[in-house]
Amino acid sequence: MPPRSFPLSRYLPILRWGREYDRATLGADLLAAVIVTIMLIPQSLAYAMLAGLPPEVGLYASILPLAGYALFGSSRVLAVGPVAVVSLMTASAVGEVAAQGTAGYLVAAAGLALVSGGMLLAMGFLRLGFLANFLSHPVISGFITAAGLLIAAGQVRHILGLPGGGETLPGMLAALAAQLPATDPLTLAMGGGVLGFLYAARRWLKAGLVRMGLPPWPADMAARSAPLVAVAATIALAQGFALGARGVALVGEIPQGLPALGLPALPVELVGALLLPALLISVVGFVESVSVAQTLAARRRQRIDPDQELIGLGAANIAAGLSSAYPVTGGFARSVVNFDAGARSPAAGVFTAGGIALAAMFLTPWLAALPQATLAATIIVAVLSLVDFGAIRRVFAYSRSDFAAMAATILVTLGIGVEAGISAGVVLSLLLHLYRTSRPHTAVVGRVPGTEHYRNIERHPVLTRPEILSLRVDESLYFANSRFLEDRIAALVAGRPEVRHVVLMCPAVNAIDASALESLEEINRRLAEAGIGFHLSEVKGPVMDRLRRGDFLSHLNGRVFLSQHEAVCALSLESGPPAPQPGSSSAGIRDGLSFPAS
Amino acid sequence: MPPRSFPLSRYLPILRWGREYDRATLGADLLAAVIVTIMLIPQSLAYAMLAGLPPEVGLYASILPLAGYALFGSSRVLAVGPVAVVSLMTASAVGEVAAQGTAGYLVAAAGLALVSGGMLLAMGFLRLGFLANFLSHPVISGFITAAGLLIAAGQVRHILGLPGGGETLPGMLAALAAQLPATDPLTLAMGGGVLGFLYAARRWLKAGLVRMGLPPWPADMAARSAPLVAVAATIALAQGFALGARGVALVGEIPQGLPALGLPALPVELVGALLLPALLISVVGFVESVSVAQTLAARRRQRIDPDQELIGLGAANIAAGLSSAYPVTGGFARSVVNFDAGARSPAAGVFTAGGIALAAMFLTPWLAALPQATLAATIIVAVLSLVDFGAIRRVFAYSRSDFAAMAATILVTLGIGVEAGISAGVVLSLLLHLYRTSRPHTAVVGRVPGTEHYRNIERHPVLTRPEILSLRVDESLYFANSRFLEDRIAALVAGRPEVRHVVLMCPAVNAIDASALESLEEINRRLAEAGIGFHLSEVKGPVMDRLRRGDFLSHLNGRVFLSQHEAVCALSLESGPPAPQPGSSSAGIRDGLSFPAS
């Protein structure tokens, strides 16, 4: 491992990998960069369209941001750039504050990248990578499936040559259904053809090429260049048959050259409106990116640092904001291609950026004749791999509460929108988690005869004394469950007028927060008012240390015992022999009374 | 205990206590009602003023809502009505949508009660009482302290006879400081006198009367009637010396009679604007009320049902909304008085309502000459008991993260407002809780020589094998910590190229949610790609049952062992004798290999 003591190299991973850079690494990185560039050109154009932006903005988002990530990111193979889900979220957020096609829309998109980049940087420096934990896997998975469906549904209009409309899945489907008679046959033929070609290439091309004797790796790369082939072929068709004049929507004139650099002219009130969407985009992008990076790093037993990833993605988005682009993140498919193509260092990202810059300078005149239907077909085929109905089934089988959060995420995303959907999922999964842990498992325990073990009286034949109530709680005590404990003890005592002592057995209590401490004080006070002693047993060391910081122990109307058995022996001795309890299953303790009290 | 099988009696506790009602209970309830009425009249007027409402609205809030609670509430002694904190929150919420003194303000206040009542009812029927767990004790305590300070600061203007102004503590103090030269001496004399009298009565009157030979209970009741004495005395003064004409602000004409009944004419968009404040008022009111009710119930070994309390408070607030009143909840001081005065059933609340109704019908003409300064002094003395600086100190000593949530609540409440304050506290305490549990305690373990116990290698001299990495995790696995586990295992494996097997020891894992399951699948996949086996040991029964529902176990590139020792023995046998590790502290396992594999 490289030395971790060099301070700057924590924030500038390039200082680590740069020192080891040699000719072999250069060759591998260059090859990977060429392959990723070929894949990224059509993707960049398509995702820009999905975000409601002109195609060149997609190219801009694949130049400087890649260099920004290469300087600061901790993954050696993550390929950042425009991705489908973030493009959809950008369209939704920017569409709220500006009209598509206006200069304000471009400014807001760049501003969104800048705000999101600033948030990611801040989260990285504050080491807030744990914030991504708010997104449970079922919520992410449900969100991505729903986003995939929304994206695909939104592109169908380009395949049919219709104006479309609607922001939600039902709205889009209704608009398409109403417009269906106006479908443009030429556009449909073109779009349907590309869709079929891309689907077939994705599904069968690699296997077919392998059967024809090609090694798996070149076969895979050939299959992945299918979108570029479709782009080239449909440009040729559109030019050859003057399809633009026949009603097929083309991409149109694209400005040639590199993006203008500079701060977007962002009004302050716009920044306020973009804060929540920027946060959601940051967190969703970060979670996707970090799981891709982690998966790939693990294959080579490398590591990524989630907090450093935040800084890398933050730098990439700030670069996007400063170069007239829009929010970017690490993409799954292109990172896998980069990895498989043998990229060994973030320099591959810099070379890819160079490739896209060349495309922006010299290729754009050719792209004017690109049919929009081709890009739409590219998007549809790409996002259908995001839709994972199997995950829904698996989560349903495994856990109803996880399924509830997932279903809410999907339905709200499809029916209301992406921001509402992801927010609903986060809030509901937090609520359900709190609900679960707010009712921890507790058991009234008694002594297993002939031993010093105490077990649940409902599961084992155990000995109890009527005047001692022993309750074991199987969870750390904190604000969400402290009131439950108050209720539980109040209920148990209310039904047992003979109880003189309550012993709380704490072997599974790893922490007691201030709320739980107050609840214990309250329980102690209430029990004392009813003339009942309150005792603790088997309190862990760190918990005991913390209890000593307050004055709870001095108020305690009872004692803290090292073991449950010690507690029962000592309290039994104090209360004397138990009164006969006819018809009761409880029995006095006859042995073990000689256990030494500490 | 009354039979719990009678279905209606769950939602109508009156069917339980009504059947046992007798002459003795009636006498006790009537006496308590008289005493609570005497206490409640000045409080009702004062808290209405605090809420920005005319004084009669305070009386209305103490009539029908009490009857509503008596029918549905589960506490036998809780006294509901207007309280300080909820009055402040009402002023803040209603002030956002209507101007004080307008008819719209009255409608919005009644509407707020109605919306809050509907929410409480819904939460009760859906058994969502656990939602109150979102408020940790330090957040509630900090919020109430801050609210007490805000309330007291807001009343000082009435004592000084100034117009005042400002919504935040700094704003109020700045306005007072600027206006100070315009202080009205007559108002100050009157207000200051009442303040001193009430403070002295609260502080010394009971003890003084007891020293003079009065039994404690009548002494306490006498002390508690001090506000009524102040009201009567200052009315007499104001009338005798025509203080109103001399610039002392009086309460003024109060409509005589009972409130008009009916739905407030609430526009739909107003309901939307009141939703969040109504939720916050509902939760804060519920938490306060339920803790008072629980404390008092415990003294008599009675029980209250938190979900039924929601229904009782919901009914009270709906009654408030339908009778031109404003949100109510259970008050601490008056419930204690009710309890101490011997109230035995919710009928005492009905009798109190009758007393206040009589006051509204016959007493109001006398109240026109009541100086506002008297009410302000009543409020200030009452709310100063809410301010608890000691709690801040105790929480600081006990837990820094609880203190952070508390400090944020206090500062935001004082500096921005009550809704922002309580929201900030809730969000921050949730964040801090997730942060804490997102980094559970884990330990790499080895075998204690000569035993089958496995302990932390950093704390105990233990035996390990270089090719087996055993990790114990001391927390349930769920979405907030599943990524941490991925990181932790990736880091451990990245630094130990000799590892062939990872064993996750799970004795403290009470649950594995769908996110954690996916993380385990991911860990398994990544380890498999790196040629490492992944095993579990000591998985609890219910967790194992759940794992069997999915297909994780069939993917597992390893096994599930009943005990950690079994795991290490079996894996050691497979990998053969350990390679010599010069300079390493780890050692092969020499005994225990005969442990039977299951």
JSON list of C-alpha atoms in Angstrom, two decimals, chain A residues 1 127 130-138 140-141 287 290-291 294-295 298-299 301-303 306-307 394-400 402 429-431 433-439 474-476 478-484 486-487 490-491 493-500 508 510 512-519 522 525-526 529-532 543 546-547 549-551, chain B residues 1 127 130-138 140-141 287 290-291 294-295 298-299 301-304 306-307 394-400 402 429-431 433-439 474-476 478-484 486-487 490-491 493-500 508 510 512-519 522 525-526 529-532 543 546-547 549-551:
[
{"chain": "A", "resi": 1, "resn": "MET", "atom": "CA", "xyz": [0.00, 0.00, 0.00]},
{"chain": "A", "resi": 127, "resn": "ARG", "atom": "CA", "xyz": [-16.90, 13.31, 6.10]},
{"chain": "A", "resi": 130, "resn": "PHE", "atom": "CA", "xyz": [-22.75, 8.27, 5.87]},
{"chain": "A", "resi": 131, "resn": "LEU", "atom": "CA", "xyz": [-25.62, 10.47, 4.66]},
{"chain": "A", "resi": 132, "resn": "ALA", "atom": "CA", "xyz": [-25.92, 8.07, 1.75]},
{"chain": "A", "resi": 133, "resn": "ASN", "atom": "CA", "xyz": [-27.09, 5.52, 4.32]},
{"chain": "A", "resi": 134, "resn": "PHE", "atom": "CA", "xyz": [-30.42, 7.31, 4.35]},
{"chain": "A", "resi": 135, "resn": "LEU", "atom": "CA", "xyz": [-31.16, 5.58, 1.09]},
{"chain": "A", "resi": 136, "resn": "SER", "atom": "CA", "xyz": [-31.96, 1.98, 1.85]},
{"chain": "A", "resi": 137, "resn": "HIS", "atom": "CA", "xyz": [-31.26, -0.50, -0.95]},
{"chain": "A", "resi": 138, "resn": "PRO", "atom": "CA", "xyz": [-34.96, -1.20, -1.65]},
{"chain": "A", "resi": 140, "resn": "ILE", "atom": "CA", "xyz": [-32.71, 3.03, -4.38]},
{"chain": "A", "resi": 141, "resn": "SER", "atom": "CA", "xyz": [-33.64, -0.03, -6.34]},
{"chain": "A", "resi": 287, "resn": "VAL", "atom": "CA", "xyz": [-24.79, 6.24, -3.92]},
{"chain": "A", "resi": 290, "resn": "VAL", "atom": "CA", "xyz": [-19.79, 4.66, -4.91]},
{"chain": "A", "resi": 291, "resn": "SER", "atom": "CA", "xyz": [-21.40, 1.26, -5.31]},
{"chain": "A", "resi": 294, "resn": "GLN", "atom": "CA", "xyz": [-16.62, -0.27, -4.73]},
{"chain": "A", "resi": 295, "resn": "THR", "atom": "CA", "xyz": [-17.63, -3.25, -6.83]},
{"chain": "A", "resi": 298, "resn": "ALA", "atom": "CA", "xyz": [-12.99, -5.07, -4.87]},
{"chain": "A", "resi": 299, "resn": "ARG", "atom": "CA", "xyz": [-12.23, -7.14, -7.97]},
{"chain": "A", "resi": 301, "resn": "ARG", "atom": "CA", "xyz": [-8.55, -5.86, -3.97]},
{"chain": "A", "resi": 302, "resn": "GLN", "atom": "CA", "xyz": [-8.20, -2.11, -4.18]},
{"chain": "A", "resi": 303, "resn": "ARG", "atom": "CA", "xyz": [-10.12, 0.24, -1.94]},
{"chain": "A", "resi": 306, "resn": "PRO", "atom": "CA", "xyz": [-16.34, 7.06, 0.22]},
{"chain": "A", "resi": 307, "resn": "ASP", "atom": "CA", "xyz": [-15.52, 10.49, 1.67]},
{"chain": "A", "resi": 394, "resn": "ARG", "atom": "CA", "xyz": [-37.31, -10.57, -3.85]},
{"chain": "A", "resi": 395, "resn": "VAL", "atom": "CA", "xyz": [-37.85, -7.70, -1.43]},
{"chain": "A", "resi": 396, "resn": "PHE", "atom": "CA", "xyz": [-41.53, -8.61, -1.12]},
{"chain": "A", "resi": 397, "resn": "ALA", "atom": "CA", "xyz": [-40.59, -12.17, -0.19]},
{"chain": "A", "resi": 398, "resn": "TYR", "atom": "CA", "xyz": [-37.92, -11.07, 2.27]},
{"chain": "A", "resi": 399, "resn": "SER", "atom": "CA", "xyz": [-39.46, -8.21, 4.23]},
{"chain": "A", "resi": 400, "resn": "ARG", "atom": "CA", "xyz": [-42.87, -6.55, 4.15]},
{"chain": "A", "resi": 402, "resn": "ASP", "atom": "CA", "xyz": [-38.80, -2.94, 3.14]},
{"chain": "A", "resi": 429, "resn": "SER", "atom": "CA", "xyz": [-37.95, 3.79, 5.38]},
{"chain": "A", "resi": 430, "resn": "LEU", "atom": "CA", "xyz": [-36.81, 5.96, 8.30]},
{"chain": "A", "resi": 431, "resn": "LEU", "atom": "CA", "xyz": [-40.30, 5.81, 9.81]},
{"chain": "A", "resi": 433, "resn": "HIS", "atom": "CA", "xyz": [-37.02, 1.62, 10.91]},
{"chain": "A", "resi": 434, "resn": "LEU", "atom": "CA", "xyz": [-37.95, 3.76, 13.89]},
{"chain": "A", "resi": 435, "resn": "TYR", "atom": "CA", "xyz": [-41.20, 1.84, 14.24]},
{"chain": "A", "resi": 436, "resn": "ARG", "atom": "CA", "xyz": [-39.34, -1.47, 14.28]},
{"chain": "A", "resi": 437, "resn": "THR", "atom": "CA", "xyz": [-36.73, -0.40, 16.79]},
{"chain": "A", "resi": 438, "resn": "SER", "atom": "CA", "xyz": [-39.30, 1.49, 18.87]},
{"chain": "A", "resi": 439, "resn": "ARG", "atom": "CA", "xyz": [-40.67, -1.89, 19.95]},
{"chain": "A", "resi": 474, "resn": "ASP", "atom": "CA", "xyz": [-32.76, -7.00, 23.75]},
{"chain": "A", "resi": 475, "resn": "GLU", "atom": "CA", "xyz": [-31.84, -3.64, 22.24]},
{"chain": "A", "resi": 476, "resn": "SER", "atom": "CA", "xyz": [-29.90, -0.50, 22.96]},
{"chain": "A", "resi": 478, "resn": "TYR", "atom": "CA", "xyz": [-32.56, 5.33, 22.81]},
{"chain": "A", "resi": 479, "resn": "PHE", "atom": "CA", "xyz": [-35.24, 7.89, 22.20]},
{"chain": "A", "resi": 480, "resn": "ALA", "atom": "CA", "xyz": [-37.29, 5.79, 19.80]},
{"chain": "A", "resi": 481, "resn": "ASN", "atom": "CA", "xyz": [-37.81, 2.97, 22.28]},
{"chain": "A", "resi": 482, "resn": "SER", "atom": "CA", "xyz": [-37.43, 4.63, 25.67]},
{"chain": "A", "resi": 483, "resn": "ARG", "atom": "CA", "xyz": [-41.15, 5.38, 25.95]},
{"chain": "A", "resi": 484, "resn": "PHE", "atom": "CA", "xyz": [-41.94, 1.79, 24.98]},
{"chain": "A", "resi": 486, "resn": "GLU", "atom": "CA", "xyz": [-41.86, 3.00, 30.24]},
{"chain": "A", "resi": 487, "resn": "ASP", "atom": "CA", "xyz": [-45.15, 1.61, 28.90]},
{"chain": "A", "resi": 490, "resn": "ALA", "atom": "CA", "xyz": [-46.03, 0.27, 33.70]},
{"chain": "A", "resi": 491, "resn": "ALA", "atom": "CA", "xyz": [-48.22, -2.43, 32.12]},
{"chain": "A", "resi": 493, "resn": "VAL", "atom": "CA", "xyz": [-46.49, -3.64, 37.22]},
{"chain": "A", "resi": 494, "resn": "ALA", "atom": "CA", "xyz": [-50.13, -2.58, 36.86]},
{"chain": "A", "resi": 495, "resn": "GLY", "atom": "CA", "xyz": [-51.12, -6.23, 36.42]},
{"chain": "A", "resi": 496, "resn": "ARG", "atom": "CA", "xyz": [-49.02, -7.57, 39.32]},
{"chain": "A", "resi": 497, "resn": "PRO", "atom": "CA", "xyz": [-49.89, -5.88, 42.63]},
{"chain": "A", "resi": 498, "resn": "GLU", "atom": "CA", "xyz": [-47.58, -8.29, 44.48]},
{"chain": "A", "resi": 499, "resn": "VAL", "atom": "CA", "xyz": [-44.40, -6.96, 42.81]},
{"chain": "A", "resi": 500, "resn": "ARG", "atom": "CA", "xyz": [-41.90, -5.27, 45.19]},
{"chain": "A", "resi": 508, "resn": "ALA", "atom": "CA", "xyz": [-27.88, -6.61, 25.10]},
{"chain": "A", "resi": 510, "resn": "ASN", "atom": "CA", "xyz": [-24.99, -1.37, 23.97]},
{"chain": "A", "resi": 512, "resn": "ILE", "atom": "CA", "xyz": [-28.34, 4.39, 26.68]},
{"chain": "A", "resi": 513, "resn": "ASP", "atom": "CA", "xyz": [-28.91, 7.87, 25.29]},
{"chain": "A", "resi": 514, "resn": "ALA", "atom": "CA", "xyz": [-30.14, 10.90, 27.24]},
{"chain": "A", "resi": 515, "resn": "SER", "atom": "CA", "xyz": [-33.79, 10.18, 26.40]},
{"chain": "A", "resi": 516, "resn": "ALA", "atom": "CA", "xyz": [-33.53, 6.62, 27.62]},
{"chain": "A", "resi": 517, "resn": "LEU", "atom": "CA", "xyz": [-31.75, 7.84, 30.73]},
{"chain": "A", "resi": 518, "resn": "GLU", "atom": "CA", "xyz": [-34.64, 10.17, 31.46]},
{"chain": "A", "resi": 519, "resn": "SER", "atom": "CA", "xyz": [-37.07, 7.33, 30.87]},
{"chain": "A", "resi": 522, "resn": "GLU", "atom": "CA", "xyz": [-39.02, 8.37, 35.22]},
{"chain": "A", "resi": 525, "resn": "ARG", "atom": "CA", "xyz": [-39.54, 7.69, 40.15]},
{"chain": "A", "resi": 526, "resn": "ARG", "atom": "CA", "xyz": [-42.88, 6.11, 39.31]},
{"chain": "A", "resi": 529, "resn": "GLU", "atom": "CA", "xyz": [-43.90, 6.32, 44.32]},
{"chain": "A", "resi": 530, "resn": "ALA", "atom": "CA", "xyz": [-45.66, 2.98, 44.13]},
{"chain": "A", "resi": 531, "resn": "GLY", "atom": "CA", "xyz": [-43.22, 1.54, 46.70]},
{"chain": "A", "resi": 532, "resn": "ILE", "atom": "CA", "xyz": [-41.34, -0.66, 44.24]},
{"chain": "A", "resi": 543, "resn": "VAL", "atom": "CA", "xyz": [-22.81, 1.94, 29.51]},
{"chain": "A", "resi": 546, "resn": "ARG", "atom": "CA", "xyz": [-21.71, 6.75, 31.03]},
{"chain": "A", "resi": 547, "resn": "LEU", "atom": "CA", "xyz": [-24.39, 6.25, 33.70]},
{"chain": "A", "resi": 549, "resn": "ARG", "atom": "CA", "xyz": [-21.51, 10.71, 34.52]},
{"chain": "A", "resi": 550, "resn": "GLY", "atom": "CA", "xyz": [-25.05, 11.70, 35.55]},
{"chain": "A", "resi": 551, "resn": "ASP", "atom": "CA", "xyz": [-26.76, 11.40, 38.91]},
{"chain": "B", "resi": 1, "resn": "MET", "atom": "CA", "xyz": [-58.98, -4.87, 35.92]},
{"chain": "B", "resi": 127, "resn": "ARG", "atom": "CA", "xyz": [-52.06, 3.24, 16.36]},
{"chain": "B", "resi": 130, "resn": "PHE", "atom": "CA", "xyz": [-44.98, 5.70, 18.32]},
{"chain": "B", "resi": 131, "resn": "LEU", "atom": "CA", "xyz": [-44.62, 8.83, 16.15]},
{"chain": "B", "resi": 132, "resn": "ALA", "atom": "CA", "xyz": [-44.10, 10.70, 19.40]},
{"chain": "B", "resi": 133, "resn": "ASN", "atom": "CA", "xyz": [-40.82, 8.80, 19.68]},
{"chain": "B", "resi": 134, "resn": "PHE", "atom": "CA", "xyz": [-39.41, 11.12, 17.01]},
{"chain": "B", "resi": 135, "resn": "LEU", "atom": "CA", "xyz": [-39.09, 13.71, 19.74]},
{"chain": "B", "resi": 136, "resn": "SER", "atom": "CA", "xyz": [-36.14, 12.77, 21.88]},
{"chain": "B", "resi": 137, "resn": "HIS", "atom": "CA", "xyz": [-36.24, 13.98, 25.48]},
{"chain": "B", "resi": 138, "resn": "PRO", "atom": "CA", "xyz": [-33.43, 16.54, 25.02]},
{"chain": "B", "resi": 140, "resn": "ILE", "atom": "CA", "xyz": [-38.53, 18.29, 23.90]},
{"chain": "B", "resi": 141, "resn": "SER", "atom": "CA", "xyz": [-36.82, 19.67, 26.96]},
{"chain": "B", "resi": 287, "resn": "VAL", "atom": "CA", "xyz": [-45.98, 14.05, 24.04]},
{"chain": "B", "resi": 290, "resn": "VAL", "atom": "CA", "xyz": [-49.08, 11.56, 27.59]},
{"chain": "B", "resi": 291, "resn": "SER", "atom": "CA", "xyz": [-46.10, 12.02, 29.87]},
{"chain": "B", "resi": 294, "resn": "GLN", "atom": "CA", "xyz": [-48.48, 8.45, 32.54]},
{"chain": "B", "resi": 295, "resn": "THR", "atom": "CA", "xyz": [-46.81, 10.01, 35.54]},
{"chain": "B", "resi": 298, "resn": "ALA", "atom": "CA", "xyz": [-48.38, 5.37, 37.70]},
{"chain": "B", "resi": 299, "resn": "ARG", "atom": "CA", "xyz": [-48.91, 6.87, 41.15]},
{"chain": "B", "resi": 301, "resn": "ARG", "atom": "CA", "xyz": [-50.82, 1.90, 39.47]},
{"chain": "B", "resi": 302, "resn": "GLN", "atom": "CA", "xyz": [-53.33, 2.71, 36.77]},
{"chain": "B", "resi": 303, "resn": "ARG", "atom": "CA", "xyz": [-52.46, 2.59, 33.09]},
{"chain": "B", "resi": 304, "resn": "ILE", "atom": "CA", "xyz": [-53.05, 4.85, 30.18]},
{"chain": "B", "resi": 306, "resn": "PRO", "atom": "CA", "xyz": [-51.06, 6.07, 24.41]},
{"chain": "B", "resi": 307, "resn": "ASP", "atom": "CA", "xyz": [-53.07, 5.28, 21.28]},
{"chain": "B", "resi": 394, "resn": "ARG", "atom": "CA", "xyz": [-27.13, 17.48, 32.62]},
{"chain": "B", "resi": 395, "resn": "VAL", "atom": "CA", "xyz": [-27.49, 16.56, 28.96]},
{"chain": "B", "resi": 396, "resn": "PHE", "atom": "CA", "xyz": [-24.18, 18.25, 28.17]},
{"chain": "B", "resi": 397, "resn": "ALA", "atom": "CA", "xyz": [-22.47, 16.18, 30.83]},
{"chain": "B", "resi": 398, "resn": "TYR", "atom": "CA", "xyz": [-24.13, 12.96, 29.71]},
{"chain": "B", "resi": 399, "resn": "SER", "atom": "CA", "xyz": [-23.91, 12.96, 25.92]},
{"chain": "B", "resi": 400, "resn": "ARG", "atom": "CA", "xyz": [-22.45, 15.39, 23.40]},
{"chain": "B", "resi": 402, "resn": "ASP", "atom": "CA", "xyz": [-27.84, 14.62, 22.59]},
{"chain": "B", "resi": 429, "resn": "SER", "atom": "CA", "xyz": [-31.53, 13.91, 16.49]},
{"chain": "B", "resi": 430, "resn": "LEU", "atom": "CA", "xyz": [-32.52, 11.46, 13.76]},
{"chain": "B", "resi": 431, "resn": "LEU", "atom": "CA", "xyz": [-29.36, 12.28, 11.82]},
{"chain": "B", "resi": 433, "resn": "HIS", "atom": "CA", "xyz": [-28.89, 8.57, 15.75]},
{"chain": "B", "resi": 434, "resn": "LEU", "atom": "CA", "xyz": [-28.36, 7.24, 12.24]},
{"chain": "B", "resi": 435, "resn": "TYR", "atom": "CA", "xyz": [-24.76, 8.42, 12.36]},
{"chain": "B", "resi": 436, "resn": "ARG", "atom": "CA", "xyz": [-24.15, 6.56, 15.62]},
{"chain": "B", "resi": 437, "resn": "THR", "atom": "CA", "xyz": [-25.76, 3.33, 14.46]},
{"chain": "B", "resi": 438, "resn": "SER", "atom": "CA", "xyz": [-24.22, 3.62, 11.01]},
{"chain": "B", "resi": 439, "resn": "ARG", "atom": "CA", "xyz": [-20.86, 2.80, 12.59]},
{"chain": "B", "resi": 474, "resn": "ASP", "atom": "CA", "xyz": [-22.24, -5.94, 17.64]},
{"chain": "B", "resi": 475, "resn": "GLU", "atom": "CA", "xyz": [-25.41, -4.51, 16.11]},
{"chain": "B", "resi": 476, "resn": "SER", "atom": "CA", "xyz": [-28.38, -5.49, 14.00]},
{"chain": "B", "resi": 478, "resn": "TYR", "atom": "CA", "xyz": [-29.88, -2.52, 8.52]},
{"chain": "B", "resi": 479, "resn": "PHE", "atom": "CA", "xyz": [-29.66, 0.09, 5.82]},
{"chain": "B", "resi": 480, "resn": "ALA", "atom": "CA", "xyz": [-27.82, 2.68, 7.90]},
{"chain": "B", "resi": 481, "resn": "ASN", "atom": "CA", "xyz": [-24.90, 0.40, 8.68]},
{"chain": "B", "resi": 482, "resn": "SER", "atom": "CA", "xyz": [-24.88, -2.09, 5.82]},
{"chain": "B", "resi": 483, "resn": "ARG", "atom": "CA", "xyz": [-22.51, 0.01, 3.72]},
{"chain": "B", "resi": 484, "resn": "PHE", "atom": "CA", "xyz": [-20.21, 0.40, 6.72]},
{"chain": "B", "resi": 486, "resn": "GLU", "atom": "CA", "xyz": [-19.04, -3.50, 3.17]},
{"chain": "B", "resi": 487, "resn": "ASP", "atom": "CA", "xyz": [-16.33, -0.87, 3.70]},
{"chain": "B", "resi": 490, "resn": "ALA", "atom": "CA", "xyz": [-13.15, -4.44, 2.03]},
{"chain": "B", "resi": 491, "resn": "ALA", "atom": "CA", "xyz": [-10.57, -2.56, 4.10]},
{"chain": "B", "resi": 493, "resn": "VAL", "atom": "CA", "xyz": [-9.26, -7.84, 3.17]},
{"chain": "B", "resi": 494, "resn": "ALA", "atom": "CA", "xyz": [-7.34, -5.23, 1.14]},
{"chain": "B", "resi": 495, "resn": "GLY", "atom": "CA", "xyz": [-4.68, -5.14, 3.86]},
{"chain": "B", "resi": 496, "resn": "ARG", "atom": "CA", "xyz": [-4.36, -8.93, 4.25]},
{"chain": "B", "resi": 497, "resn": "PRO", "atom": "CA", "xyz": [-3.48, -10.65, 0.96]},
{"chain": "B", "resi": 498, "resn": "GLU", "atom": "CA", "xyz": [-3.10, -13.98, 2.80]},
{"chain": "B", "resi": 499, "resn": "VAL", "atom": "CA", "xyz": [-6.80, -14.19, 3.78]},
{"chain": "B", "resi": 500, "resn": "ARG", "atom": "CA", "xyz": [-8.72, -17.11, 2.21]},
{"chain": "B", "resi": 508, "resn": "ALA", "atom": "CA", "xyz": [-25.51, -9.71, 18.47]},
{"chain": "B", "resi": 510, "resn": "ASN", "atom": "CA", "xyz": [-31.06, -9.31, 16.00]},
{"chain": "B", "resi": 512, "resn": "ILE", "atom": "CA", "xyz": [-30.99, -8.19, 8.90]},
{"chain": "B", "resi": 513, "resn": "ASP", "atom": "CA", "xyz": [-33.10, -5.99, 6.65]},
{"chain": "B", "resi": 514, "resn": "ALA", "atom": "CA", "xyz": [-33.27, -6.12, 2.86]},
{"chain": "B", "resi": 515, "resn": "SER", "atom": "CA", "xyz": [-30.48, -3.52, 2.48]},
{"chain": "B", "resi": 516, "resn": "ALA", "atom": "CA", "xyz": [-28.17, -5.44, 4.75]},
{"chain": "B", "resi": 517, "resn": "LEU", "atom": "CA", "xyz": [-29.02, -8.64, 2.92]},
{"chain": "B", "resi": 518, "resn": "GLU", "atom": "CA", "xyz": [-28.00, -6.99, -0.36]},
{"chain": "B", "resi": 519, "resn": "SER", "atom": "CA", "xyz": [-24.80, -5.80, 1.27]},
{"chain": "B", "resi": 522, "resn": "GLU", "atom": "CA", "xyz": [-22.39, -7.85, -2.44]},
{"chain": "B", "resi": 525, "resn": "ARG", "atom": "CA", "xyz": [-19.81, -11.58, -4.57]},
{"chain": "B", "resi": 526, "resn": "ARG", "atom": "CA", "xyz": [-16.78, -9.35, -4.15]},
{"chain": "B", "resi": 529, "resn": "GLU", "atom": "CA", "xyz": [-14.32, -12.65, -7.20]},
{"chain": "B", "resi": 530, "resn": "ALA", "atom": "CA", "xyz": [-11.18, -12.26, -5.13]},
{"chain": "B", "resi": 531, "resn": "GLY", "atom": "CA", "xyz": [-11.17, -16.01, -4.40]},
{"chain": "B", "resi": 532, "resn": "ILE", "atom": "CA", "xyz": [-12.17, -15.66, -0.74]},
{"chain": "B", "resi": 543, "resn": "VAL", "atom": "CA", "xyz": [-32.51, -14.17, 11.47]},
{"chain": "B", "resi": 546, "resn": "ARG", "atom": "CA", "xyz": [-35.57, -14.90, 7.35]},
{"chain": "B", "resi": 547, "resn": "LEU", "atom": "CA", "xyz": [-32.35, -15.56, 5.41]},
{"chain": "B", "resi": 549, "resn": "ARG", "atom": "CA", "xyz": [-36.72, -16.86, 2.60]},
{"chain": "B", "resi": 550, "resn": "GLY", "atom": "CA", "xyz": [-34.36, -15.40, 0.00]},
{"chain": "B", "resi": 551, "resn": "ASP", "atom": "CA", "xyz": [-31.71, -17.13, -2.09]}
]
